[in-house]
Coordinates of C-alpha atoms and ligand atoms in Angstrom, one line a residue:
X21 CA 15.2 -40.8 21.5
X22 CA 18.4 -38.5 21.9
X23 CA 17.4 -37.2 25.3
X24 CA 16.9 -40.4 27.1
X25 CA 18.2 -40.7 30.4
X26 CA 18.1 -37.1 30.7
X27 CA 16.1 -34.6 33.3
X28 CA 15.3 -31.3 31.4
X29 CA 13.6 -28.3 33.5
X30 CA 11.3 -26.1 31.0
X31 CA 10.2 -22.7 32.5
X32 CA 6.7 -21.2 31.4
X33 CA 5.9 -24.9 29.6
X34 CA 2.1 -24.4 30.7
X35 CA 1.8 -22.5 27.4
X36 CA 2.9 -21.2 24.1
X37 CA 6.9 -22.0 23.3
X38 CA 7.6 -23.7 26.9
X39 CA 4.7 -26.3 26.2
X40 CA 5.8 -27.3 22.6
X41 CA 9.5 -27.6 23.7
X42 CA 8.6 -29.8 27.0
X43 CA 6.5 -32.0 24.4
X44 CA 9.1 -32.2 22.1
X45 CA 11.8 -33.3 24.9
X46 CA 10.0 -35.6 26.2
X47 CA 9.1 -37.2 22.6
X48 CA 12.7 -37.8 22.4
X49 CA 12.8 -39.4 26.0
X50 CA 13.6 -36.6 28.2
X51 CA 12.2 -36.8 31.8
X52 CA 10.8 -33.3 32.1
X53 CA 10.1 -31.1 34.6
X54 CA 6.9 -28.9 33.4
X55 CA 7.2 -25.8 35.7
X56 CA 4.2 -22.7 35.5
X57 CA 2.1 -21.4 37.6
X58 CA -1.1 -22.1 36.3
X59 CA -1.5 -26.1 37.8
X60 CA -4.3 -26.9 35.8
X61 CA -2.7 -26.4 32.5
X62 CA 0.5 -27.5 33.8
X63 CA -1.1 -31.0 34.6
X64 CA -2.9 -31.3 31.3
X65 CA 0.4 -30.8 29.7
X66 CA 2.0 -33.9 31.9
X67 CA -1.1 -35.7 31.0
X68 CA -0.5 -35.2 27.6
X69 CA 3.3 -36.2 27.8
X70 CA 2.3 -39.1 30.0
X71 CA -0.9 -40.5 27.1
X72 CA 1.8 -40.3 24.5
X73 CA 4.3 -42.6 26.6
X74 CA 6.8 -40.2 28.2
X75 CA 7.8 -38.9 31.7
X76 CA 6.9 -35.6 33.3
X77 CA 5.9 -34.2 36.7
X78 CA 4.2 -30.1 37.5
X79 CA 6.2 -28.1 39.4
X80 CA 4.6 -24.6 40.6
X81 CA 6.2 -21.6 41.3
X82 CA 6.0 -17.8 40.4
X83 CA 9.6 -16.7 39.1
X84 CA 9.1 -13.4 40.2
X85 CA 9.7 -14.4 43.9
X86 CA 13.3 -15.1 44.6
X87 CA 12.3 -17.8 47.3
X88 CA 9.9 -19.6 44.7
X89 CA 12.8 -19.5 42.1
X90 CA 15.1 -21.2 44.7
X91 CA 12.5 -23.7 45.6
X92 CA 11.9 -24.5 41.8
X93 CA 15.5 -25.3 41.5
X94 CA 15.6 -27.4 44.8
X95 CA 12.6 -29.4 43.6
X96 CA 13.5 -29.9 40.2
X97 CA 16.8 -31.9 41.4
X98 CA 19.6 -33.1 39.1
X99 CA 18.6 -31.3 35.7
X100 CA 20.6 -32.3 32.7
X101 CA 18.8 -29.7 30.3
X102 CA 17.5 -26.3 32.1
X103 CA 15.0 -24.2 29.4
X104 CA 14.7 -20.3 30.6
X105 CA 11.6 -19.7 28.9
X106 CA 9.0 -18.2 31.1
X107 CA 8.7 -14.7 30.0
X108 CA 6.6 -11.2 29.4
X109 CA 6.3 -8.7 27.3
X110 CA 3.9 -5.7 27.5
X111 CA 5.1 -2.6 25.0
X112 CA 4.5 0.7 26.2
X113 CA 6.5 3.8 25.4
X114 CA 9.0 4.6 28.0
X115 CA 6.6 7.4 29.4
X116 CA 4.0 5.1 30.0
X117 CA 6.3 2.7 31.8
X118 CA 5.8 1.9 35.6
X119 CA 8.4 0.7 38.4
X120 CA 6.0 -2.5 38.4
X121 CA 6.6 -3.2 35.1
X122 CA 10.3 -2.5 34.9
X123 CA 10.4 -4.8 38.1
X124 CA 8.2 -7.6 36.4
X125 CA 10.1 -7.6 33.0
X126 CA 13.6 -7.3 35.1
X127 CA 12.6 -10.0 37.6
X128 CA 11.3 -12.5 35.4
X129 CA 12.9 -12.4 32.2
X130 CA 16.4 -11.8 33.4
X131 CA 16.6 -12.6 37.3
X132 CA 15.1 -16.0 37.3
X133 CA 17.2 -17.4 34.6
X134 CA 20.2 -15.8 36.5
X135 CA 18.7 -17.5 39.6
X136 CA 18.0 -20.5 38.1
X137 CA 21.8 -21.2 36.3
X138 CA 23.5 -19.8 39.6
X139 CA 21.6 -22.8 41.2
X140 CA 21.6 -25.7 38.6
X141 CA 24.9 -25.0 36.5
X142 CA 27.3 -25.9 39.3
X143 CA 25.5 -29.6 39.8
X144 CA 25.6 -29.9 35.7
X145 CA 29.6 -28.7 35.7
X146 CA 30.1 -31.4 38.4
X147 CA 28.8 -34.3 36.6
X148 CA 30.1 -33.0 33.5
X149 CA 27.1 -32.4 31.2
X150 CA 24.9 -30.5 30.8
X151 CA 22.8 -27.6 28.4
X152 CA 21.1 -24.7 28.9
X153 CA 18.6 -22.7 26.3
X154 CA 17.4 -19.2 27.0
X155 CA 14.4 -18.2 25.5
X156 CA 15.1 -14.4 24.0
X157 CA 13.5 -12.9 21.5
X158 CA 14.4 -10.5 17.8
X159 CA 13.6 -7.2 19.8
X160 CA 16.7 -7.6 21.7
X161 CA 18.3 -7.1 18.5
X162 CA 16.0 -4.9 16.6
X163 CA 15.6 -1.6 18.0
X164 CA 11.8 -1.3 18.1
X165 CA 10.0 1.5 19.8
X166 CA 7.5 0.6 22.6
X167 CA 9.5 -2.3 23.5
X168 CA 12.1 -1.0 25.6
X169 CA 11.9 -2.8 28.6
X170 CA 11.2 -6.0 27.1
X171 CA 14.1 -5.5 24.7
X172 CA 16.3 -4.7 27.4
X173 CA 15.7 -7.5 29.9
X174 CA 16.1 -10.2 26.9
X175 CA 19.1 -8.2 26.1
X176 CA 20.4 -9.0 29.8
X177 CA 19.9 -12.5 29.2
X178 CA 21.3 -12.6 25.5
X179 CA 24.6 -10.9 27.6
X180 CA 24.5 -13.8 30.1
X181 CA 24.2 -16.3 27.7
X182 CA 27.7 -15.6 26.5
X183 CA 29.1 -14.8 29.8
X184 CA 27.6 -18.2 31.0
X185 CA 29.0 -20.3 28.3
X186 CA 32.4 -19.1 28.5
X187 CA 32.4 -19.6 32.5
X188 CA 31.7 -23.1 31.9
X189 CA 33.0 -24.3 28.4
X190 CA 35.5 -26.9 28.9
X191 CA 33.3 -28.6 31.9
X192 CA 30.8 -30.4 29.5
X193 CA 28.2 -27.4 30.0
X194 CA 27.0 -25.5 26.8
X195 CA 24.7 -22.4 26.9
X196 CA 22.6 -20.6 24.1
X197 CA 19.8 -18.9 23.3
X198 CA 17.2 -18.7 20.8
X199 CA 16.0 -15.5 19.6
X200 CA 12.0 -16.2 18.3
X201 CA 10.2 -13.8 15.8
X202 CA 6.8 -13.4 16.2
X203 CA 5.1 -16.6 17.2
X204 CA 1.1 -18.0 17.9
X205 CA 1.2 -18.1 21.5
X206 CA -2.1 -17.6 24.2
X207 CA 0.5 -14.6 25.1
X208 CA 0.5 -13.0 21.7
X209 CA -3.3 -14.4 21.2
X210 CA -3.6 -11.2 23.7
X211 CA -2.6 -8.6 21.1
X212 CA -4.8 -6.9 18.7
X213 CA -4.5 -8.6 15.0
X214 CA -3.3 -5.5 13.5
X215 CA -0.5 -5.6 15.5
X216 CA 0.4 -9.1 15.1
X217 CA -0.2 -8.8 11.3
X218 CA 2.2 -5.6 11.1
X219 CA 5.0 -7.7 13.2
X220 CA 4.7 -10.5 10.8
X221 CA 5.0 -8.3 7.9
X222 CA 8.4 -7.2 9.1
X223 CA 9.8 -10.8 8.7
X224 CA 11.5 -11.8 5.3
X225 CA 8.6 -14.5 5.5
X226 CA 5.8 -12.1 6.3
X227 CA 4.3 -14.6 8.5
X228 CA 3.8 -15.7 12.4
X229 CA 5.4 -19.3 13.1
X230 CA 3.9 -21.8 15.3
X231 CA 5.7 -22.5 18.9
X232 CA 6.7 -26.0 17.3
X233 CA 9.2 -24.2 14.7
X234 CA 10.9 -22.3 17.7
X235 CA 10.8 -25.7 19.7
X236 CA 12.8 -27.5 16.7
X237 CA 15.4 -25.3 17.1
X238 CA 15.5 -25.4 21.0
X239 CA 16.0 -29.2 21.3
X240 CA 18.9 -29.2 18.8
X241 CA 20.7 -26.4 20.9
X242 CA 20.2 -28.6 23.9
X243 CA 21.1 -32.3 22.5
X244 CA 24.4 -33.2 21.7
X245 CA 23.9 -33.3 18.0
X246 CA 25.0 -29.4 18.8
X247 CA 28.1 -30.3 20.7
X248 CA 30.4 -28.1 19.3
X249 CA 27.7 -24.8 19.9
X250 CA 27.8 -22.3 22.7
X251 CA 27.5 -18.6 23.6
X252 CA 25.0 -18.6 20.5
X253 CA 22.2 -16.7 19.6
X254 CA 20.0 -18.4 17.0
X255 CA 17.5 -16.3 15.6
X256 CA 13.9 -18.7 14.9
X257 CA 12.3 -15.3 13.3
X258 CA 11.1 -15.8 9.4
X259 CA 14.1 -13.8 8.5
X260 CA 15.3 -10.3 8.3
X261 CA 13.4 -8.2 5.4
X262 CA 16.3 -6.2 4.9
X263 CA 16.2 -2.7 2.9
X264 CA 14.7 -2.5 -0.8
Ligands
NAP317 N1 5.1 -15.5 21.6 C1 6.1 -14.4 20.8 O1 5.9 -13.9 19.5 C2 7.4 -14.8 21.4 C3 8.6 -13.9 20.6 C4 9.9 -13.9 21.2 C5 10.2 -14.1 22.0 N2 9.1 -14.7 22.7 C6 9.8 -15.5 24.3 O2 9.2 -16.7 24.5 C7 9.0 -17.3 25.6 C8 7.6 -17.7 25.9 O3 6.8 -17.1 25.1 P1 5.1 -17.3 25.1 O4 4.7 -16.7 23.8 O5 5.3 -18.8 24.6 O6 4.6 -16.8 26.3 P2 2.9 -17.6 27.0 O7 2.2 -17.4 25.9 O8 2.6 -16.0 27.7 O9 3.4 -18.0 28.3 C9 4.0 -17.6 28.9 C10 4.7 -18.8 30.0 O10 5.0 -18.2 30.9 C11 4.7 -18.6 32.0 N3 4.8 -17.4 33.3 C12 4.6 -16.2 33.0 N4 4.4 -15.6 34.1 C13 4.8 -16.2 34.9 C14 5.8 -15.8 36.7 N5 5.7 -14.6 37.0 N6 6.1 -17.1 36.8 C15 6.2 -18.0 36.1 N7 6.0 -18.4 35.2 C16 5.2 -17.7 34.5 C17 3.1 -19.0 32.0 O11 2.8 -20.0 33.3 P3 1.5 -19.7 33.7 O12 0.6 -19.3 32.8 O13 1.3 -20.8 34.4 O14 1.4 -18.6 34.9 C18 3.6 -19.3 30.3 O15 4.0 -20.6 30.8 C19 9.0 -15.2 26.7 O16 10.0 -15.4 27.2 C20 9.1 -14.8 25.5 O17 9.7 -13.5 25.9 C21 7.9 -15.0 22.5

């Protein structure tokens, strides 16, 4: 119960990686603010946490709207752990990328975490403790044709991770990122099986992982066990294949 007494906000906790992180945080004793847009799935996650003896509440917000992000920060209240997980990934060559998709990637993957950190980190620093984990992607570091906007938005998030770690170091606040490889989630279930298999073949382990395997790394970085770690991007991606 290493999170007991702490409040954690997990964005995009109604599905996939965020859901697994929310459930594991609650198992460790955190009071979890489950965020998403889909109230039905959000309340299901809350019910699952409560059935296991944990504490959680759902806050609905569309993170492409600045007003909604700021309202979420307000309704979450005093947060000790912030997991910036909600994200979108649409893979298209640059020639087919629309203005709307450009804005969607930047607003959800980079601007929403920026607004949440700007709103919540000062309180954490004032209270002298806090931990933020941003969910990036391996695609921010590995050049992949067709993932341009997604990779760029997450590369922005990784750069912000390092800057925030430096800005808040010494004030009890650590900021890290996790960069997953291919993971089985409702998001990737929408992709065709051949594409998913091809992505899995780019990992040294040659498999897709489950959201719980990413959550383990997120919980570690968020916990006091990682007390001397800040500003890192931890790959949870089955290893890089390498050149043979
Ligand atoms: N799955 C992978 O293979 C993989 C690999 C690397 C990195 N990642 C990153 O991991 C994170 C989670 O991915 P996932 O695959 O678990 O995602 P997912 O299954 O598609 O779920 C996305 C989550 O984000 C929320 N969300 C989407 N748009 C939103 C919006 N406009 N406002 C508020 N919330 C919104 C969804 O909430 P609602 O459904 O309630 O709206 C849902 O909870 C993302 O940042 C993604 O980039 C995933």
